[in-house]
Amino acid sequence: MKNETLHSDNPESLRRKAELSLTMKSNFRFPTASEADVRALIHELEVHQIELEMQNEELLAARSTAEEAKEKFVALYDFAPAGYFTLDIEYRICELNLSGAKMLGNDRSVLINRDFLMYVFSEDRATFVAFLKELAASGLKKHCEVRLALNGIPSFSIHLEGLLNDKEYLINAVDITEHMKAQQQLAENEIRLSELNATKDKFLSLIAHDLRSPFNSISGFSNMLTERIKENNYSEIAEYAVFIQKSSVHALELLSNLLLWAGTQTGKIAFNPVATDITKIISDVIEIMKDTAGQKSISITKVFACEIPVKADKEMIATILRNLISNSIKFTNPGGRIVVSTNKYQNGMMITVSDNGVGIPKESVANLLKIESKASTNGTNNEKGTGLGLIICKEFVEKHGGKLTVESEPGKGSTFSFTI
């Protein structure tokens, strides 16, 4: 055997064989190269080395960018308010974010490889499975709602959206409460948009018709007055002057309310609540309104069952009272009466302005405080209204955290009450 022959040789024989092998290797010669070839080869090696170094720098830069992008993605993924889940085809959790782990009530490390069905309320599992099967069959994004269960007890509902991507289910879960909040906010925005449109329409109506109407009257009767003076016909001058005076008063009232209302819509009217004696404001406003009420022989009485100081904006309260009392004067027949009273209401006060006027039809009461409803009618002496007074009252009352209410019966009068 070869191994046996090798071991049987003595050291001198091995030495000779080793020298013979070395001699045979020494007889092999590499091809000779010129110095120019060597220099060219060295140059190529140096260039190649620089290229490798540059590629390495680019790779390091790309790796750094990728790491930064990964960190940002992880931050967005982990701290998103929605729960994100990746499930395999057997519904096991492959990956999830922190919000998802919070929904399932455990640490992420514990939840990995767990069956997601374990956390779905037993009565909703068929719905969840059908949802995933529909994802697999359609390849489209689908949604459903199920209840999660911790320790077998249903805890809360979630809204799921998902799709199948390369044999993995990608699921987005939102607490149904948050989903409902978003839906509610959308509905509120739609209502607010409707109100803004109504406000715009009301504003255009007031400018296009209501505000133009009294100025047309002023202009028309002024022309007639001028003509009569030129003709030395003075018999109708007094009558025209009365029309001009009434139209001027109405135009001024309308313009004042319009500017005040516009201020409430743009938030330019400051709200400055201070400790206020409401009874004094009531007395001052009644004193101002006495002349107007006296023209129709209407009495105004005050009854103070509550005189506690409250925190309120004095100017706003005075504006509310002026509008309510003016409204009562307008719709009360000559010789009628108006009562302004105060009463204790919870931790504040209720102020009431009641009259024995013509009253308001039941079907019209609901529209009095709506900007989109033009609820302006002429008074008992054909006084013109603006349709804005009560709207301003409502908004000023609500600034105080109170509520304006109306009770009325045709032929028996009306009662307007507000709380602060």
GROMACS .gro file of C-alpha atoms in nm:
model
  420
    1MET     CA    1   0.000   0.000   0.000
    2LYS     CA    2   0.115   0.353  -0.069
    3ASN     CA    3   0.085   0.466   0.292
    4GLU     CA    4   0.276   0.163   0.405
    5THR     CA    5   0.565   0.237   0.156
    6LEU     CA    6   0.578   0.598   0.277
    7HIS     CA    7   0.613   0.493   0.638
    8SER     CA    8   0.877   0.230   0.551
    9ASP     CA    9   1.118   0.488   0.399
   10ASN     CA   10   1.397   0.606   0.621
   11PRO     CA   11   1.456   0.978   0.685
   12GLU     CA   12   1.731   1.002   0.426
   13SER     CA   13   1.503   0.861   0.154
   14LEU     CA   14   1.231   1.116   0.243
   15ARG     CA   15   1.485   1.392   0.224
   16ARG     CA   16   1.589   1.296  -0.127
   17LYS     CA   17   1.230   1.278  -0.245
   18ALA     CA   18   1.154   1.626  -0.100
   19GLU     CA   19   1.458   1.779  -0.274
   20LEU     CA   20   1.355   1.618  -0.602
   21SER     CA   21   1.004   1.766  -0.570
   22LEU     CA   22   1.144   2.113  -0.497
   23THR     CA   23   1.376   2.089  -0.798
   24MET     CA   24   1.085   2.005  -1.027
   25LYS     CA   25   0.888   2.308  -0.896
   26SER     CA   26   1.189   2.535  -0.937
   27ASN     CA   27   1.218   2.440  -1.305
   28PHE     CA   28   0.872   2.612  -1.368
   29ARG     CA   29   0.911   2.972  -1.490
   30PHE     CA   30   0.637   3.245  -1.496
   31PRO     CA   31   0.614   3.437  -1.825
   32THR     CA   32   0.845   3.734  -1.819
   33ALA     CA   33   0.699   4.089  -1.835
   34SER     CA   34   0.850   4.421  -1.928
   35GLU     CA   35   0.876   4.707  -1.683
   36ALA     CA   36   0.610   4.899  -1.882
   37ASP     CA   37   0.368   4.610  -1.851
   38VAL     CA   38   0.430   4.594  -1.480
   39ARG     CA   39   0.371   4.970  -1.442
   40ALA     CA   40   0.050   4.946  -1.645
   41LEU     CA   41  -0.068   4.657  -1.433
   42ILE     CA   42   0.009   4.849  -1.113
   43HIS     CA   43  -0.179   5.153  -1.251
   44GLU     CA   44  -0.485   4.942  -1.327
   45LEU     CA   45  -0.475   4.793  -0.980
   46GLU     CA   46  -0.450   5.139  -0.821
   47VAL     CA   47  -0.740   5.275  -1.032
   48HIS     CA   48  -0.947   4.968  -0.945
   49GLN     CA   49  -0.869   5.018  -0.578
   50ILE     CA   50  -0.985   5.383  -0.592
   51GLU     CA   51  -1.305   5.276  -0.770
   52LEU     CA   52  -1.368   5.022  -0.497
   53GLU     CA   53  -1.311   5.287  -0.229
   54MET     CA   54  -1.554   5.526  -0.402
   55GLN     CA   55  -1.815   5.252  -0.438
   56ASN     CA   56  -1.769   5.172  -0.072
   57GLU     CA   57  -1.830   5.537   0.024
   58GLU     CA   58  -2.145   5.544  -0.189
   59LEU     CA   59  -2.265   5.222  -0.031
   60LEU     CA   60  -2.203   5.362   0.317
   61ALA     CA   61  -2.393   5.682   0.231
   62ALA     CA   62  -2.682   5.482   0.084
   63ARG     CA   63  -2.685   5.261   0.392
   64SER     CA   64  -2.696   5.566   0.619
   65THR     CA   65  -2.987   5.713   0.419
   66ALA     CA   66  -3.169   5.383   0.428
   67GLU     CA   67  -3.119   5.360   0.805
   68GLU     CA   68  -3.259   5.712   0.852
   69ALA     CA   69  -3.559   5.631   0.632
   70LYS     CA   70  -3.610   5.309   0.824
   71GLU     CA   71  -3.602   5.493   1.157
   72LYS     CA   72  -3.862   5.744   1.032
   73PHE     CA   73  -4.081   5.465   0.900
   74VAL     CA   74  -4.054   5.275   1.226
   75ALA     CA   75  -4.147   5.588   1.420
   76LEU     CA   76  -4.449   5.654   1.197
   77TYR     CA   77  -4.548   5.288   1.203
   78ASP     CA   78  -4.511   5.239   1.576
   79PHE     CA   79  -4.667   5.561   1.698
   80ALA     CA   80  -4.954   5.589   1.450
   81PRO     CA   81  -5.292   5.617   1.629
   82ALA     CA   82  -5.427   5.323   1.426
   83GLY     CA   83  -5.329   4.963   1.488
   84TYR     CA   84  -5.133   4.795   1.207
   85PHE     CA   85  -5.120   4.417   1.179
   86THR     CA   86  -4.952   4.180   0.934
   87LEU     CA   87  -5.108   3.830   0.942
   88ASP     CA   88  -5.000   3.515   0.759
   89ILE     CA   89  -5.248   3.297   0.570
   90GLU     CA   90  -5.321   3.108   0.892
   91TYR     CA   91  -5.413   3.435   1.070
   92ARG     CA   92  -5.100   3.438   1.287
   93ILE     CA   93  -4.956   3.777   1.378
   94CYS     CA   94  -4.629   3.832   1.190
   95GLU     CA   95  -4.588   4.196   1.275
   96LEU     CA   96  -4.775   4.475   1.456
   97ASN     CA   97  -4.717   4.827   1.579
   98LEU     CA   98  -4.740   4.964   1.932
   99SER     CA   99  -5.099   5.085   1.887
  100GLY     CA  100  -5.197   4.737   1.771
  101ALA     CA  101  -5.029   4.580   2.073
  102LYS     CA  102  -5.214   4.823   2.300
  103MET     CA  103  -5.545   4.722   2.141
  104LEU     CA  104  -5.473   4.356   2.213
  105GLY     CA  105  -5.360   4.433   2.568
  106ASN     CA  106  -5.012   4.280   2.563
  107ASP     CA  107  -4.647   4.338   2.472
  108ARG     CA  108  -4.556   4.312   2.106
  109SER     CA  109  -4.298   4.040   2.171
  110VAL     CA  110  -4.565   3.824   2.332
  111LEU     CA  111  -4.815   3.874   2.050
  112ILE     CA  112  -4.587   3.775   1.761
  113ASN     CA  113  -4.693   3.436   1.613
  114ARG     CA  114  -5.017   3.440   1.815
  115ASP     CA  115  -5.343   3.359   1.635
  116PHE     CA  116  -5.529   3.689   1.585
  117LEU     CA  117  -5.859   3.505   1.621
  118MET     CA  118  -5.777   3.456   1.991
  119TYR     CA  119  -5.840   3.829   2.040
  120VAL     CA  120  -6.165   3.851   1.840
  121PHE     CA  121  -6.488   3.806   2.036
  122SER     CA  122  -6.619   3.455   1.971
  123GLU     CA  123  -6.946   3.578   1.818
  124ASP     CA  124  -6.755   3.794   1.568
  125ARG     CA  125  -6.492   3.541   1.457
  126ALA     CA  126  -6.700   3.416   1.163
  127THR     CA  127  -6.730   3.779   1.044
  128PHE     CA  128  -6.354   3.826   1.073
  129VAL     CA  129  -6.274   3.504   0.884
  130ALA     CA  130  -6.522   3.593   0.610
  131PHE     CA  131  -6.354   3.934   0.586
  132LEU     CA  132  -6.009   3.777   0.531
  133LYS     CA  133  -6.144   3.525   0.281
  134GLU     CA  134  -6.304   3.807   0.087
  135LEU     CA  135  -5.969   3.986   0.081
  136ALA     CA  136  -5.803   3.673  -0.058
  137ALA     CA  137  -6.073   3.616  -0.319
  138SER     CA  138  -6.108   3.972  -0.448
  139GLY     CA  139  -5.759   4.112  -0.411
  140LEU     CA  140  -5.925   4.444  -0.328
  141LYS     CA  141  -5.933   4.655  -0.012
  142LYS     CA  142  -6.226   4.558   0.213
  143HIS     CA  143  -6.352   4.658   0.556
  144CYS     CA  144  -6.555   4.521   0.845
  145GLU     CA  145  -6.627   4.581   1.213
  146VAL     CA  146  -6.566   4.332   1.494
  147ARG     CA  147  -6.539   4.335   1.872
  148LEU     CA  148  -6.213   4.254   2.044
  149ALA     CA  149  -6.222   4.036   2.353
  150LEU     CA  150  -5.980   4.024   2.642
  151ASN     CA  151  -6.017   3.713   2.862
  152GLY     CA  152  -6.321   3.617   2.656
  153ILE     CA  153  -6.512   3.936   2.745
  154PRO     CA  154  -6.593   4.183   2.462
  155SER     CA  155  -6.406   4.506   2.530
  156PHE     CA  156  -6.458   4.745   2.239
  157SER     CA  157  -6.535   4.748   1.869
  158ILE     CA  158  -6.283   4.821   1.595
  159HIS     CA  159  -6.315   4.916   1.231
  160LEU     CA  160  -6.087   4.702   1.010
  161GLU     CA  161  -5.958   4.779   0.662
  162GLY     CA  162  -5.723   4.543   0.483
  163LEU     CA  163  -5.586   4.381   0.170
  164LEU     CA  164  -5.388   4.072   0.076
  165ASN     CA  165  -5.028   4.137  -0.027
  166ASP     CA  166  -4.802   3.845  -0.126
  167LYS     CA  167  -4.978   3.591   0.097
  168GLU     CA  168  -4.989   3.831   0.391
  169TYR     CA  169  -5.290   4.018   0.523
  170LEU     CA  170  -5.219   4.384   0.589
  171ILE     CA  171  -5.478   4.509   0.839
  172ASN     CA  172  -5.548   4.862   0.960
  173ALA     CA  173  -5.755   4.877   1.283
  174VAL     CA  174  -5.922   5.189   1.424
  175ASP     CA  175  -6.104   5.205   1.757
  176ILE     CA  176  -6.469   5.251   1.659
  177THR     CA  177  -6.488   5.542   1.906
  178GLU     CA  178  -6.222   5.732   1.710
  179HIS     CA  179  -6.391   5.635   1.385
  180MET     CA  180  -6.722   5.767   1.515
  181LYS     CA  181  -6.555   6.088   1.632
  182ALA     CA  182  -6.419   6.142   1.282
  183GLN     CA  183  -6.764   6.075   1.134
  184GLN     CA  184  -6.924   6.309   1.388
  185GLN     CA  185  -6.671   6.581   1.312
  186LEU     CA  186  -6.749   6.543   0.942
  187ALA     CA  187  -7.122   6.573   1.013
  188GLU     CA  188  -7.063   6.880   1.230
  189ASN     CA  189  -6.853   7.037   0.956
  190GLU     CA  190  -7.134   6.977   0.707
  191ILE     CA  191  -7.383   7.142   0.944
  192ARG     CA  192  -7.147   7.435   0.996
  193LEU     CA  193  -7.102   7.469   0.620
  194SER     CA  194  -7.480   7.476   0.580
  195GLU     CA  195  -7.504   7.746   0.847
  196LEU     CA  196  -7.232   7.951   0.676
  197ASN     CA  197  -7.415   7.924   0.345
  198ALA     CA  198  -7.736   8.035   0.517
  199THR     CA  199  -7.545   8.324   0.674
  200LYS     CA  200  -7.409   8.427   0.336
  201ASP     CA  201  -7.755   8.407   0.177
  202LYS     CA  202  -7.906   8.609   0.462
  203PHE     CA  203  -7.634   8.872   0.431
  204LEU     CA  204  -7.687   8.906   0.055
  205SER     CA  205  -8.064   8.922   0.108
  206LEU     CA  206  -8.031   9.201   0.361
  207ILE     CA  207  -7.805   9.403   0.137
  208ALA     CA  208  -7.989   9.331  -0.189
  209HIS     CA  209  -8.343   9.386  -0.059
  210ASP     CA  210  -8.391   9.485   0.303
  211LEU     CA  211  -8.124   9.754   0.322
  212ARG     CA  212  -8.202   9.887  -0.024
  213SER     CA  213  -8.576   9.914   0.044
  214PRO     CA  214  -8.568  10.191   0.309
  215PHE     CA  215  -8.314  10.389   0.108
  216ASN     CA  216  -8.539  10.363  -0.197
  217SER     CA  217  -8.822  10.502   0.016
  218ILE     CA  218  -8.602  10.784   0.143
  219SER     CA  219  -8.488  10.865  -0.209
  220GLY     CA  220  -8.840  10.848  -0.355
  221PHE     CA  221  -9.010  11.059  -0.091
  222SER     CA  222  -8.719  11.307  -0.094
  223ASN     CA  223  -8.771  11.358  -0.467
  224MET     CA  224  -9.145  11.403  -0.416
  225LEU     CA  225  -9.075  11.647  -0.131
  226THR     CA  226  -8.843  11.848  -0.353
  227GLU     CA  227  -9.101  11.860  -0.632
  228ARG     CA  228  -9.375  11.979  -0.396
  229ILE     CA  229  -9.150  12.256  -0.262
  230LYS     CA  230  -9.073  12.369  -0.615
  231GLU     CA  231  -9.444  12.377  -0.688
  232ASN     CA  232  -9.513  12.561  -0.360
  233ASN     CA  233  -9.744  12.274  -0.269
  234TYR     CA  234  -9.692  12.227   0.103
  235SER     CA  235  -9.999  12.022   0.183
  236GLU     CA  236  -9.820  11.683   0.162
  237ILE     CA  237  -9.478  11.789   0.289
  238ALA     CA  238  -9.543  11.680   0.648
  239GLU     CA  239  -9.669  11.341   0.533
  240TYR     CA  240  -9.359  11.285   0.315
  241ALA     CA  241  -9.131  11.397   0.598
  242VAL     CA  242  -9.286  11.130   0.827
  243PHE     CA  243  -9.224  10.861   0.565
  244ILE     CA  244  -8.864  10.976   0.526
  245GLN     CA  245  -8.813  10.981   0.903
  246LYS     CA  246  -8.954  10.628   0.946
  247SER     CA  247  -8.748  10.490   0.658
  248SER     CA  248  -8.434  10.655   0.797
  249VAL     CA  249  -8.491  10.504   1.143
  250HIS     CA  250  -8.551  10.160   0.991
  251ALA     CA  251  -8.241  10.188   0.770
  252LEU     CA  252  -8.028  10.294   1.067
  253GLU     CA  253  -8.164  10.010   1.282
  254LEU     CA  254  -8.105   9.760   1.005
  255LEU     CA  255  -7.754   9.886   0.938
  256SER     CA  256  -7.665   9.879   1.310
  257ASN     CA  257  -7.794   9.524   1.349
  258LEU     CA  258  -7.622   9.419   1.030
  259LEU     CA  259  -7.287   9.551   1.150
  260LEU     CA  260  -7.337   9.396   1.494
  261TRP     CA  261  -7.437   9.060   1.348
  262ALA     CA  262  -7.144   9.065   1.104
  263GLY     CA  263  -6.917   9.123   1.401
  264THR     CA  264  -7.051   8.814   1.577
  265GLN     CA  265  -6.991   8.603   1.266
  266THR     CA  266  -6.629   8.714   1.226
  267GLY     CA  267  -6.542   8.696   1.596
  268LYS     CA  268  -6.453   9.065   1.608
  269ILE     CA  269  -6.683   9.143   1.902
  270ALA     CA  270  -6.490   9.087   2.223
  271PHE     CA  271  -6.654   8.900   2.510
  272ASN     CA  272  -6.568   9.070   2.842
  273PRO     CA  273  -6.760   8.913   3.132
  274VAL     CA  274  -6.729   9.097   3.466
  275ALA     CA  275  -6.927   9.104   3.791
  276THR     CA  276  -7.247   9.278   3.685
  277ASP     CA  277  -7.564   9.410   3.846
  278ILE     CA  278  -7.824   9.294   3.591
  279THR     CA  279  -8.107   9.486   3.759
  280LYS     CA  280  -7.928   9.815   3.697
  281ILE     CA  281  -7.881   9.733   3.329
  282ILE     CA  282  -8.252   9.644   3.303
  283SER     CA  283  -8.351   9.972   3.467
  284ASP     CA  284  -8.124  10.173   3.236
  285VAL     CA  285  -8.255  10.002   2.920
  286ILE     CA  286  -8.620  10.048   3.027
  287GLU     CA  287  -8.552  10.419   3.083
  288ILE     CA  288  -8.414  10.446   2.729
  289MET     CA  289  -8.711  10.256   2.578
  290LYS     CA  290  -8.981  10.452   2.765
  291ASP     CA  291  -9.026  10.714   2.492
  292THR     CA  292  -9.071  10.452   2.221
  293ALA     CA  293  -9.318  10.258   2.436
  294GLY     CA  294  -9.497  10.581   2.528
  295GLN     CA  295  -9.573  10.653   2.162
  296LYS     CA  296  -9.802  10.347   2.174
  297SER     CA  297  -9.912  10.404   2.537
  298ILE     CA  298  -9.744  10.079   2.638
  299SER     CA  299  -9.634  10.040   3.002
  300ILE     CA  300  -9.308   9.866   3.099
  301THR     CA  301  -9.290   9.714   3.448
  302LYS     CA  302  -8.992   9.554   3.618
  303VAL     CA  303  -9.016   9.276   3.877
  304PHE     CA  304  -8.691   9.173   4.047
  305ALA     CA  305  -8.727   8.844   4.235
  306CYS     CA  306  -8.351   8.793   4.210
  307GLU     CA  307  -8.088   9.065   4.244
  308ILE     CA  308  -7.766   8.866   4.281
  309PRO     CA  309  -7.459   8.985   4.086
  310VAL     CA  310  -7.360   8.762   3.796
  311LYS     CA  311  -7.060   8.751   3.565
  312ALA     CA  312  -7.164   8.892   3.228
  313ASP     CA  313  -7.068   9.122   2.942
  314LYS     CA  314  -7.256   9.444   3.017
  315GLU     CA  315  -7.279   9.564   2.657
  316MET     CA  316  -7.408   9.230   2.531
  317ILE     CA  317  -7.672   9.206   2.806
  318ALA     CA  318  -7.788   9.561   2.728
  319THR     CA  319  -7.809   9.473   2.356
  320ILE     CA  320  -8.014   9.160   2.433
  321LEU     CA  321  -8.258   9.358   2.650
  322ARG     CA  322  -8.294   9.642   2.396
  323ASN     CA  323  -8.377   9.396   2.120
  324LEU     CA  324  -8.625   9.194   2.329
  325ILE     CA  325  -8.805   9.500   2.469
  326SER     CA  326  -8.809   9.668   2.128
  327ASN     CA  327  -8.955   9.350   1.981
  328SER     CA  328  -9.229   9.344   2.247
  329ILE     CA  329  -9.314   9.711   2.183
  330LYS     CA  330  -9.337   9.643   1.811
  331PHE     CA  331  -9.583   9.354   1.847
  332THR     CA  332  -9.795   9.490   2.131
  333ASN     CA  333 -10.108   9.689   2.058
  334PRO     CA  334 -10.141  10.045   2.190
  335GLY     CA  335 -10.232  10.045   2.559
  336GLY     CA  336 -10.063   9.709   2.619
  337ARG     CA  337  -9.808   9.615   2.883
  338ILE     CA  338  -9.459   9.465   2.904
  339VAL     CA  339  -9.302   9.305   3.214
  340VAL     CA  340  -8.929   9.252   3.260
  341SER     CA  341  -8.847   9.016   3.547
  342THR     CA  342  -8.554   8.832   3.706
  343ASN     CA  343  -8.557   8.496   3.882
  344LYS     CA  344  -8.302   8.264   4.038
  345TYR     CA  345  -8.192   7.991   3.794
  346GLN     CA  346  -7.953   7.716   3.911
  347ASN     CA  347  -7.624   7.898   3.983
  348GLY     CA  348  -7.724   8.203   3.784
  349MET     CA  349  -8.022   8.408   3.678
  350MET     CA  350  -8.312   8.397   3.430
  351ILE     CA  351  -8.430   8.723   3.274
  352THR     CA  352  -8.775   8.729   3.114
  353VAL     CA  353  -8.943   8.984   2.885
  354SER     CA  354  -9.316   8.915   2.846
  355ASP     CA  355  -9.594   9.108   2.675
  356ASN     CA  356  -9.965   9.083   2.604
  357GLY     CA  357  -9.921   9.150   2.235
  358VAL     CA  358 -10.042   8.977   1.922
  359GLY     CA  359  -9.839   8.660   1.984
  360ILE     CA  360  -9.673   8.430   1.733
  361PRO     CA  361  -9.824   8.134   1.544
  362LYS     CA  362  -9.694   7.799   1.669
  363GLU     CA  363  -9.546   7.707   1.330
  364SER     CA  364  -9.344   8.031   1.326
  365VAL     CA  365  -9.193   8.006   1.676
  366ALA     CA  366  -8.945   7.735   1.574
  367ASN     CA  367  -8.807   7.954   1.293
  368LEU     CA  368  -8.761   8.273   1.495
  369LEU     CA  369  -8.405   8.191   1.601
  370LYS     CA  370  -8.284   8.042   1.271
  371ILE     CA  371  -8.072   8.259   1.046
  372GLU     CA  372  -8.182   8.068   0.736
  373SER     CA  373  -8.549   8.151   0.804
  374LYS     CA  374  -8.652   8.507   0.728
  375ALA     CA  375  -8.884   8.567   1.023
  376SER     CA  376  -8.936   8.942   0.997
  377THR     CA  377  -9.293   9.079   1.006
  378ASN     CA  378  -9.437   9.423   1.051
  379GLY     CA  379  -9.548   9.540   1.394
  380THR     CA  380  -9.892   9.648   1.513
  381ASN     CA  381  -9.827  10.001   1.383
  382ASN     CA  382  -9.670   9.862   1.066
  383GLU     CA  383  -9.319   9.893   1.218
  384LYS     CA  384  -9.053   9.732   1.003
  385GLY     CA  385  -8.835   9.451   1.136
  386THR     CA  386  -8.486   9.339   1.039
  387GLY     CA  387  -8.506   8.968   1.119
  388LEU     CA  388  -8.167   8.993   1.290
  389GLY     CA  389  -8.248   9.115   1.641
  390LEU     CA  390  -8.344   8.778   1.787
  391ILE     CA  391  -8.055   8.605   1.608
  392ILE     CA  392  -7.812   8.847   1.774
  393CYS     CA  393  -7.982   8.789   2.111
  394LYS     CA  394  -7.945   8.412   2.072
  395GLU     CA  395  -7.575   8.435   1.989
  396PHE     CA  396  -7.500   8.676   2.275
  397VAL     CA  397  -7.688   8.457   2.523
  398GLU     CA  398  -7.493   8.150   2.408
  399LYS     CA  399  -7.168   8.343   2.458
  400HIS     CA  400  -7.269   8.349   2.826
  401GLY     CA  401  -7.332   7.975   2.826
  402GLY     CA  402  -7.705   8.035   2.851
  403LYS     CA  403  -8.010   7.962   2.639
  404LEU     CA  404  -8.278   8.180   2.482
  405THR     CA  405  -8.632   8.036   2.479
  406VAL     CA  406  -8.962   8.155   2.333
  407GLU     CA  407  -9.320   8.088   2.446
  408SER     CA  408  -9.607   8.245   2.259
  409GLU     CA  409  -9.976   8.211   2.182
  410PRO     CA  410 -10.157   8.410   1.915
  411GLY     CA  411 -10.372   8.683   2.067
  412LYS     CA  412 -10.228   8.638   2.418
  413GLY     CA  413  -9.872   8.761   2.386
  414SER     CA  414  -9.515   8.630   2.396
  415THR     CA  415  -9.251   8.552   2.657
  416PHE     CA  416  -8.879   8.557   2.582
  417SER     CA  417  -8.647   8.420   2.853
  418PHE     CA  418  -8.272   8.384   2.869
  419THR     CA  419  -8.031   8.248   3.129
  420ILE     CA  420  -7.683   8.355   3.235
   0.00000   0.00000   0.00000
